[in-house]
Coordinates of C-alpha atoms in Angstrom, one line a residue:
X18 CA 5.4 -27.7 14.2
X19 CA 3.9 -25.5 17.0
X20 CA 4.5 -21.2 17.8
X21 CA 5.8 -21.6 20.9
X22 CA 6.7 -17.2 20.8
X23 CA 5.4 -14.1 19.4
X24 CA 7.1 -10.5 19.2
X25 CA 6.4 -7.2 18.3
X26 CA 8.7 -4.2 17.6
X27 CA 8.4 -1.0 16.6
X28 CA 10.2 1.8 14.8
X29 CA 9.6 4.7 13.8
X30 CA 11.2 5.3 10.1
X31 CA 11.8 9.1 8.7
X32 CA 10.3 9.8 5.0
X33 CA 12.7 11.8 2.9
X34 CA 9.5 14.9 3.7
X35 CA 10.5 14.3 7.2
X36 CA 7.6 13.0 8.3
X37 CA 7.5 9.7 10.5
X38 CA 5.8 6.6 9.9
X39 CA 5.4 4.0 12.3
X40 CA 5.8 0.4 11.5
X41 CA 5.4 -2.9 13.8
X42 CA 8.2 -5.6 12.7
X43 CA 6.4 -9.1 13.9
X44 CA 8.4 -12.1 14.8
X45 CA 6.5 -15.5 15.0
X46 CA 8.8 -18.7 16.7
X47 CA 8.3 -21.9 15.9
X48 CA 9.5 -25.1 18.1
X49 CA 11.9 -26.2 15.0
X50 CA 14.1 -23.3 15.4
X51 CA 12.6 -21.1 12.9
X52 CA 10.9 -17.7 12.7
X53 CA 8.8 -15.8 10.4
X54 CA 8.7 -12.2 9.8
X55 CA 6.2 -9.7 9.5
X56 CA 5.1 -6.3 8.7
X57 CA 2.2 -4.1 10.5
X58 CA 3.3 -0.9 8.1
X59 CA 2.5 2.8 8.8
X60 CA -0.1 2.5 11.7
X61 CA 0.7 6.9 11.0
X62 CA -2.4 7.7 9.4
X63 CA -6.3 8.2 9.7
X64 CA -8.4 6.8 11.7
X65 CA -6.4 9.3 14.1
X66 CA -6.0 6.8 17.8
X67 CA -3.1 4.6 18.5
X68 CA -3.0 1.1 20.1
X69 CA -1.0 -0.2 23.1
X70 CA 1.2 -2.5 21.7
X71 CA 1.7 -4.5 25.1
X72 CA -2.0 -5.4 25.1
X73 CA -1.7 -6.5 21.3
X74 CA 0.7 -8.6 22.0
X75 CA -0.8 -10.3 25.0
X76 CA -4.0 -10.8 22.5
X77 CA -2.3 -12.4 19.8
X78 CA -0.1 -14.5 22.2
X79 CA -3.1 -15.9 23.6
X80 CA -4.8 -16.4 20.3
X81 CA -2.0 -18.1 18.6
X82 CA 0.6 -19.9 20.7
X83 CA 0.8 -23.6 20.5
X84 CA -0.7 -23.7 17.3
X85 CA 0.2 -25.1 14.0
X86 CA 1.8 -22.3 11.3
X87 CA 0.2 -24.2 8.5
X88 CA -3.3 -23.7 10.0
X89 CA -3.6 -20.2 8.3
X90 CA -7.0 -20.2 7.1
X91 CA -7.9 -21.2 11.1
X92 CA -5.5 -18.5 12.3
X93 CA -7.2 -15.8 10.1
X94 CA -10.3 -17.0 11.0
X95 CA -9.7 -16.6 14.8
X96 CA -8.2 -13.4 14.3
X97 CA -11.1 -12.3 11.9
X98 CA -13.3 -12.4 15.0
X99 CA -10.6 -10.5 17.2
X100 CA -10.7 -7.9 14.5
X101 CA -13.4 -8.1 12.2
X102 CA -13.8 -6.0 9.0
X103 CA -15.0 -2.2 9.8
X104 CA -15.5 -0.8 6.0
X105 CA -12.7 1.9 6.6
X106 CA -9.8 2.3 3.9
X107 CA -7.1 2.7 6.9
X108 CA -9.0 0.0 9.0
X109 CA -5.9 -0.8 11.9
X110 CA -7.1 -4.4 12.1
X111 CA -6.6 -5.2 8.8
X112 CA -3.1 -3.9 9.6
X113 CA -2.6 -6.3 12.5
X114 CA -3.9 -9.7 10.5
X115 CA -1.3 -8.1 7.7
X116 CA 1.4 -8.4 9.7
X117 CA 0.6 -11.9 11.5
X118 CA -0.7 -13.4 8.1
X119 CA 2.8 -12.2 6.4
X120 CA 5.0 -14.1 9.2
X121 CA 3.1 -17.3 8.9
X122 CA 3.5 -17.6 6.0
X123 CA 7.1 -16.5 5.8
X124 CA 7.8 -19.1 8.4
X125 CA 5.7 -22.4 6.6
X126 CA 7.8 -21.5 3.3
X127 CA 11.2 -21.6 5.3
X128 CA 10.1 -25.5 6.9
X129 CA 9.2 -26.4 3.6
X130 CA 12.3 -24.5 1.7
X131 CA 10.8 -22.6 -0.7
X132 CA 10.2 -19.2 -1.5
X133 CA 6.7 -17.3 -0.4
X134 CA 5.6 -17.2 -3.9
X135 CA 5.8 -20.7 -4.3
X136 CA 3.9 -21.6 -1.1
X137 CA 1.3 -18.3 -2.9
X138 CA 1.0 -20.9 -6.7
X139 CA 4.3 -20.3 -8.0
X140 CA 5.8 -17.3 -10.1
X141 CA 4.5 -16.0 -13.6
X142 CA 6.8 -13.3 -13.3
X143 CA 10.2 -11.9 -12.1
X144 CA 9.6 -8.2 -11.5
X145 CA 6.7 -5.9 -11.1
X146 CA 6.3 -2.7 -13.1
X147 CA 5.6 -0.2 -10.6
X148 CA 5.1 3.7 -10.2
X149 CA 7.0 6.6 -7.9
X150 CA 4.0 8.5 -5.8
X151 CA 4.2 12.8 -6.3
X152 CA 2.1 13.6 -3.2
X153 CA -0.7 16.0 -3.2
X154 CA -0.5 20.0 -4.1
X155 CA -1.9 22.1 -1.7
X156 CA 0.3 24.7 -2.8
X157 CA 1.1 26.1 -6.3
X158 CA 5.0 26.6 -5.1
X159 CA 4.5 22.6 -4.1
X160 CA 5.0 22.2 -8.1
X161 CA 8.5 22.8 -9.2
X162 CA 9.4 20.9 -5.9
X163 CA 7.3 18.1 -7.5
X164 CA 9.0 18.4 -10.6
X165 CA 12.2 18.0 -9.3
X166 CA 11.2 14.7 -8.0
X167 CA 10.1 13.2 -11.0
X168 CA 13.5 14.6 -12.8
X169 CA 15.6 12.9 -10.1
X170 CA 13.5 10.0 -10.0
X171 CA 13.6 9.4 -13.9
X172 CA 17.4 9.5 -13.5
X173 CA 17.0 6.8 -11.1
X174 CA 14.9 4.5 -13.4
X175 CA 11.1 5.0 -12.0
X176 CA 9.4 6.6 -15.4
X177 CA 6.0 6.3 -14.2
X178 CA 4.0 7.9 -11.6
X179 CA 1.1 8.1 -9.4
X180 CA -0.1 12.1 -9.1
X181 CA -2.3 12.7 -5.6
X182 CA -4.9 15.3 -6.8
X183 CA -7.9 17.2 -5.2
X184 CA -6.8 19.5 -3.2
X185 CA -5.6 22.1 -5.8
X186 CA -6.6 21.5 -8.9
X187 CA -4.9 24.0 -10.4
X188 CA -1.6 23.2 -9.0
X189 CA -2.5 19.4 -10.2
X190 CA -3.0 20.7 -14.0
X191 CA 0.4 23.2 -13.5
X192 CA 2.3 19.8 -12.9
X193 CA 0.9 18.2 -15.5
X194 CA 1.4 20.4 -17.8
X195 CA 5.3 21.2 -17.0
X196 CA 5.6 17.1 -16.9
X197 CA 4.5 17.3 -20.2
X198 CA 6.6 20.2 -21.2
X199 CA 9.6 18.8 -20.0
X200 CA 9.8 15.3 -20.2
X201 CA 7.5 14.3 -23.0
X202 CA 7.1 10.4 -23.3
X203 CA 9.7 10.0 -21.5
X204 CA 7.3 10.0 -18.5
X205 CA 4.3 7.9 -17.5
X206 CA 1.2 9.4 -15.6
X207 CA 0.0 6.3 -14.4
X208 CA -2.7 7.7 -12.8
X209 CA -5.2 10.6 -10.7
X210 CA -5.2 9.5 -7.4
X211 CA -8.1 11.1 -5.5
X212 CA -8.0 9.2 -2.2
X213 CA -12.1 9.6 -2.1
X214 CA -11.3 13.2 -1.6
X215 CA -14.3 14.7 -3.6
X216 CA -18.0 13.7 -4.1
X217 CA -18.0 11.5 -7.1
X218 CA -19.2 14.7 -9.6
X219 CA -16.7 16.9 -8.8
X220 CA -13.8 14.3 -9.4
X221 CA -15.4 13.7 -13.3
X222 CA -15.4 17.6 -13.3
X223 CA -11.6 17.0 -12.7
X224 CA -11.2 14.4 -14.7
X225 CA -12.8 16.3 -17.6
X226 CA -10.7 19.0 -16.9
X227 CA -7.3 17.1 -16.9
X228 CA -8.1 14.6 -20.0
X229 CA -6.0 16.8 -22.5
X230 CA -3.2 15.3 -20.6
X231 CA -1.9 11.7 -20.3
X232 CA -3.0 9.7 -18.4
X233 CA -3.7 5.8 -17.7
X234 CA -6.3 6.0 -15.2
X235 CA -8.2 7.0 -12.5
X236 CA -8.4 6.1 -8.5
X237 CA -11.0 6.3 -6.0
X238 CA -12.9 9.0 -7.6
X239 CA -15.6 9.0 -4.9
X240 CA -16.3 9.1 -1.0
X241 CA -15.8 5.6 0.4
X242 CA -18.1 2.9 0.3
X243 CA -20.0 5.1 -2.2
X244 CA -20.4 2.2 -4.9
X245 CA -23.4 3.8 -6.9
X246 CA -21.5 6.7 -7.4
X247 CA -18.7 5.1 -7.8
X248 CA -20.6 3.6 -10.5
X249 CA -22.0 6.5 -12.3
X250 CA -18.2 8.3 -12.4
X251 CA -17.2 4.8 -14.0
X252 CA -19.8 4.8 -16.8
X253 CA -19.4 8.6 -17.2
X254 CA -15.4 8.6 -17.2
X255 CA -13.1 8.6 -20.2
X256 CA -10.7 6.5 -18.9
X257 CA -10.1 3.1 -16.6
X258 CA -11.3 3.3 -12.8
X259 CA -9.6 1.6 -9.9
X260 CA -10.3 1.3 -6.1
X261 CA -8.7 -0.3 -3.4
X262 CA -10.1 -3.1 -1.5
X263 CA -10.4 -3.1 2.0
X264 CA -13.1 -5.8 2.9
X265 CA -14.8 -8.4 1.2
X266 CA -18.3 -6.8 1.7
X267 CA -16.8 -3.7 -0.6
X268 CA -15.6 -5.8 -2.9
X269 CA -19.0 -7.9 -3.5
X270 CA -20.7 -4.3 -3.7
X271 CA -18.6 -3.3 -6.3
X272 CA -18.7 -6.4 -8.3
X273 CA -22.7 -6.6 -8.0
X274 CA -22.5 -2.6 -8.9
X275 CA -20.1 -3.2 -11.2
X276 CA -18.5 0.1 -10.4
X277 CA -14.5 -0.5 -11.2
X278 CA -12.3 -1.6 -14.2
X279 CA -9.2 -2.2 -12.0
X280 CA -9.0 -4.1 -8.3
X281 CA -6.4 -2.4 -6.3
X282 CA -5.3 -5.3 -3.9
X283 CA -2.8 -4.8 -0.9
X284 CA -2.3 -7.2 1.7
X285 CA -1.9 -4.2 4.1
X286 CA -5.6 -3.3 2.9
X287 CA -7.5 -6.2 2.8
X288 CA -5.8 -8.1 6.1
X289 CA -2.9 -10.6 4.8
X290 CA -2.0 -12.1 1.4
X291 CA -4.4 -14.7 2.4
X292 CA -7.0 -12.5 1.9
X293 CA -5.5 -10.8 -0.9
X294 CA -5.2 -13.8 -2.9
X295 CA -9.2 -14.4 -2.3
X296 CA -9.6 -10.7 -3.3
X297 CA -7.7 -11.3 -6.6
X298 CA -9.3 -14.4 -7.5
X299 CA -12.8 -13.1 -7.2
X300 CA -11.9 -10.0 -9.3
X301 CA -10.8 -13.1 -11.8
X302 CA -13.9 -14.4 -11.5
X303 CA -15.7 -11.0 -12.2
X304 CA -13.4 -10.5 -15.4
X305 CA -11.5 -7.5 -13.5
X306 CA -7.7 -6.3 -13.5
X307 CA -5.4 -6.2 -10.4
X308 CA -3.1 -3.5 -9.3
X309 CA -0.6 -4.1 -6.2
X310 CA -1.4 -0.8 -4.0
X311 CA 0.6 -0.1 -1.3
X312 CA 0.2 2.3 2.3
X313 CA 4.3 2.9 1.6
X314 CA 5.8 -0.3 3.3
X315 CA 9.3 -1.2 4.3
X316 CA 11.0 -3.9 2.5
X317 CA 9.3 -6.4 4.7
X318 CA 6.1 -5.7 3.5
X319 CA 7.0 -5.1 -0.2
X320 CA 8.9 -8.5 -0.4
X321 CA 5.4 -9.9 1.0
X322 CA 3.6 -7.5 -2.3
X323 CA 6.3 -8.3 -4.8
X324 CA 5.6 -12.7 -4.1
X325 CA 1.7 -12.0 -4.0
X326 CA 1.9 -9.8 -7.0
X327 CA 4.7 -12.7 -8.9
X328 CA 1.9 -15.1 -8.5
X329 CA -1.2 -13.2 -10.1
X330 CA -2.2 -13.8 -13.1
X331 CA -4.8 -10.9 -13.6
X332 CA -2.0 -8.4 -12.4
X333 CA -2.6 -6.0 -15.7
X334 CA -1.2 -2.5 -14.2
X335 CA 1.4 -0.8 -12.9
X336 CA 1.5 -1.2 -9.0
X337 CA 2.6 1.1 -6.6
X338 CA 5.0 -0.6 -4.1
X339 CA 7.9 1.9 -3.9
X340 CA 7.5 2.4 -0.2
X341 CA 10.9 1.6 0.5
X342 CA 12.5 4.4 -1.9
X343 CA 10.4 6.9 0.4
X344 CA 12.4 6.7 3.8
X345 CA 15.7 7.0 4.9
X346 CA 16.3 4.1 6.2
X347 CA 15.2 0.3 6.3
X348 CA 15.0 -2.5 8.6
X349 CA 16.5 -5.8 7.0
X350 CA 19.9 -6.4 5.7
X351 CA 19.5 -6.0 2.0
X352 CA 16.3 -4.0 1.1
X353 CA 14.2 -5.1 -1.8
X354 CA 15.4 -4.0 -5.1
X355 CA 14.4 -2.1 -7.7
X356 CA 15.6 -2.1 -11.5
X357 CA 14.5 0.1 -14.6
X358 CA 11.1 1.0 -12.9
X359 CA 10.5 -2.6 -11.4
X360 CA 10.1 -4.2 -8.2
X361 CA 12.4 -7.4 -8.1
X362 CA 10.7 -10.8 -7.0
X363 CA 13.3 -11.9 -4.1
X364 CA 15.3 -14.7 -5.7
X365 CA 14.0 -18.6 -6.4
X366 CA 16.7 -19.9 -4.3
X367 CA 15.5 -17.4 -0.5
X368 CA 13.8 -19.7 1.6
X369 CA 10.5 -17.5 2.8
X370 CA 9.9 -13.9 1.7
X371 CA 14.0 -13.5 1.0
X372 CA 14.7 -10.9 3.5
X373 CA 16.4 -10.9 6.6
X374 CA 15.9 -8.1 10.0
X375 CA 19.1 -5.9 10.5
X376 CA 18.7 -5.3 14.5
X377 CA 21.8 -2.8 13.9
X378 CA 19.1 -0.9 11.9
X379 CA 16.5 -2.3 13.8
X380 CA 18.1 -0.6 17.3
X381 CA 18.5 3.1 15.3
X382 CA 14.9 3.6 14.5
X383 CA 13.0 1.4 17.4
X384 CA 10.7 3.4 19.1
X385 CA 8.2 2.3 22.5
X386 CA 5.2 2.9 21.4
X387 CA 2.6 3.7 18.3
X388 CA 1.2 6.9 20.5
X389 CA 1.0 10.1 17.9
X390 CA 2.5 13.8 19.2
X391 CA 1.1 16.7 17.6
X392 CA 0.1 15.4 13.9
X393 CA -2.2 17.5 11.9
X394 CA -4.8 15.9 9.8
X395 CA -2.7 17.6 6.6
X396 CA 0.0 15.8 7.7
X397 CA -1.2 13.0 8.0
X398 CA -2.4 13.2 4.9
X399 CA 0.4 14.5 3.1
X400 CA 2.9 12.6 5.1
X401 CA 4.8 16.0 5.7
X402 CA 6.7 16.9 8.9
X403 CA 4.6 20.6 9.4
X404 CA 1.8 21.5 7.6
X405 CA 2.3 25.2 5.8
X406 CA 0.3 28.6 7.1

């Protein structure tokens, strides 16, 4: 079997906030009739420069027609050196191998008639326990509308939730307390996101401040690629500490430093489940946990999450893949599912990842470009369509 064509579309999908996100949707042929889909999701956010997506394409064309599908360590390899690691959280080339790494293997487990988690070690599990995100106050009147989400999110199932926080701490504790107030243990505060917002010090002043509350644990509590202080909040903190992995190098820093309870492992993050499976299985090795993080995917990418998180068997937390429930739209025919709080593993019997592209939907959000507009740093941030005076 040979890729005898590669494509690359994009589209530009609303958030409920209003704010776009754009996505790359990546099609890789094969010379047995078959394709594999992928995802390159939300290339909207910081490091604040686009990239031409007719020159992408040419690249990967030229690194990866007329070879074999099932040569995936060779492919990532190749396109390792194309775009290497850079130490960044929001690192675009670990976006791009994402996306590629995704359709390959989508496409092998179609030839061979299996589903992606089977090709990944098979399935320990049918459904992911995951939480809904409340974006970050800025704002004290941002709480009631914060509020409002988690009482018409509960309704719909999700019971647990990530909270952004840093930016206002009192509007962070304000939420927390009227979450508290209002629904009780009925709701789940997964955990304090602080998106290496604040210097490792202030964020265990935070913490300190918000442990009357309840909480499970705590993420990226320092700048980034600050593993000693990362370290020193860890040993100083009350409760579990998590942080995502973005390269290998990171992750060997934070194992030697031993800085983190929790790995937080997305494919989107790290280049490709491919690389997230090596991430997971040296946090095994290390004796850490895994989360399933997420940059807010369409169902593409969270089928890809929901077959890499199916097969791990350190997977001890609640993940975050919800992406889908945050836009208005979607790009495949039936978009991944979600039941009770939990991501549904596409079924046994779906050849690949188990979704299938809706060009209907496709042709309604397909944009020509990944070029910016006026964006704000804020809103890129807060994924909101205008920053407030």
């Amino acid at each position: 079997m040979k890729i005898t064509d590669i494509r690359l579309t994009v589209v530009g999908m609303p958030r409920h906030t209003g704010f776009v996100s754009k996505h790359v949707i990546v099609e890789i042929d094969a010379d047995n009739g078959l394709t594999g889909i992928g995802e390159m999701s939300d290339f909207s956010h910081l490091p604040y420069y686009s990239l031409d997506i007719h020159d992408l394409l040419t690249v990967l064309k030229s690194a990866l027609l007329g070879t074999n599908p099932f040569d995936i360590s060779l492919s990532n390899k190749v396109l390792g050196s194309y775009y290497p690691e850079a130490m960044f959280y929001y690192e675009k080339g670990n976006f791009i191998r994402n996306g590629i790494d995704t359709a390959l293997h989508d496409l092998c487990a179609k030839a061979l008639g299996i589903s992606v988690s089977e090709l990944l070690g098979g399935r320990i599990r049918e459904k992911i326990k995951v939480c809904f995100p409340i974006f970050r106050h800025r704002f004290m009147e941002e709480v009631e509308e914060n509020v409002a989400v988690v009482r018409r999110r509960l309704a719909q199932g999700f019971d647990t939730f990530r909270l952004y926080v840093g930016k206002n701490l009192d509007a962070d504790e304000a939420f927390m307390d009227r979450v508290r107030t209002e629904f009780g243990s009925r709701v789940t505060i997964k955990s304090l996101d602080f998106s290496h917002l604040l210097e490792w010090k202030l964020a265990l002043q935070a913490a300190k401040r918000f442990r009357q509350y309840d909480f499970q644990l705590i993420e990226s509590p320092a700048v980034q690629n600050d593993f000693e202080g990362l370290r020193h909040f860890r040993l100083k903190a009350d409760h579990p500490v998590s942080e995502h992995v973005w390269s290998f190098r990171q992750q060997f820093e934070m194992i030697r430093q031993d800085s983190v309870d929790i790995f937080n492992i997305s494919p989107i993050f790290i280049g490709g489940l491919t690389s997230a499976r090596k991430a997971a299985a040296a946090a095994e090795v290390a004796g850490k946990s895994c989360l399933i993080g997420t940059t807010q995917e369409l169902s593409v990418g969270t089928a890809s999450m929901a077959h890499l998180g199916s097969a791990l068997v350190n997977l001890n937390y609640t993940s975050d893949p919800t992406g889908p429930e945050l836009y208005v739209g979607d790009i495949v025919k039936h978009p991944v599912q979600y039941q009770d709080g939990y991501l549904l593993v596409p079924g046994r019997d779906q050849p690949g990842l188990g979704v299938e592209l809706d060009w209907e939907r496709i042709g309604k959000y397909r944009v020509d470009d990944l070029s910016w507009g006026n964006i704000s740093v804020h809103q890129l941030q807060d994924r909101t369509a205008q920053t407030k005076a």
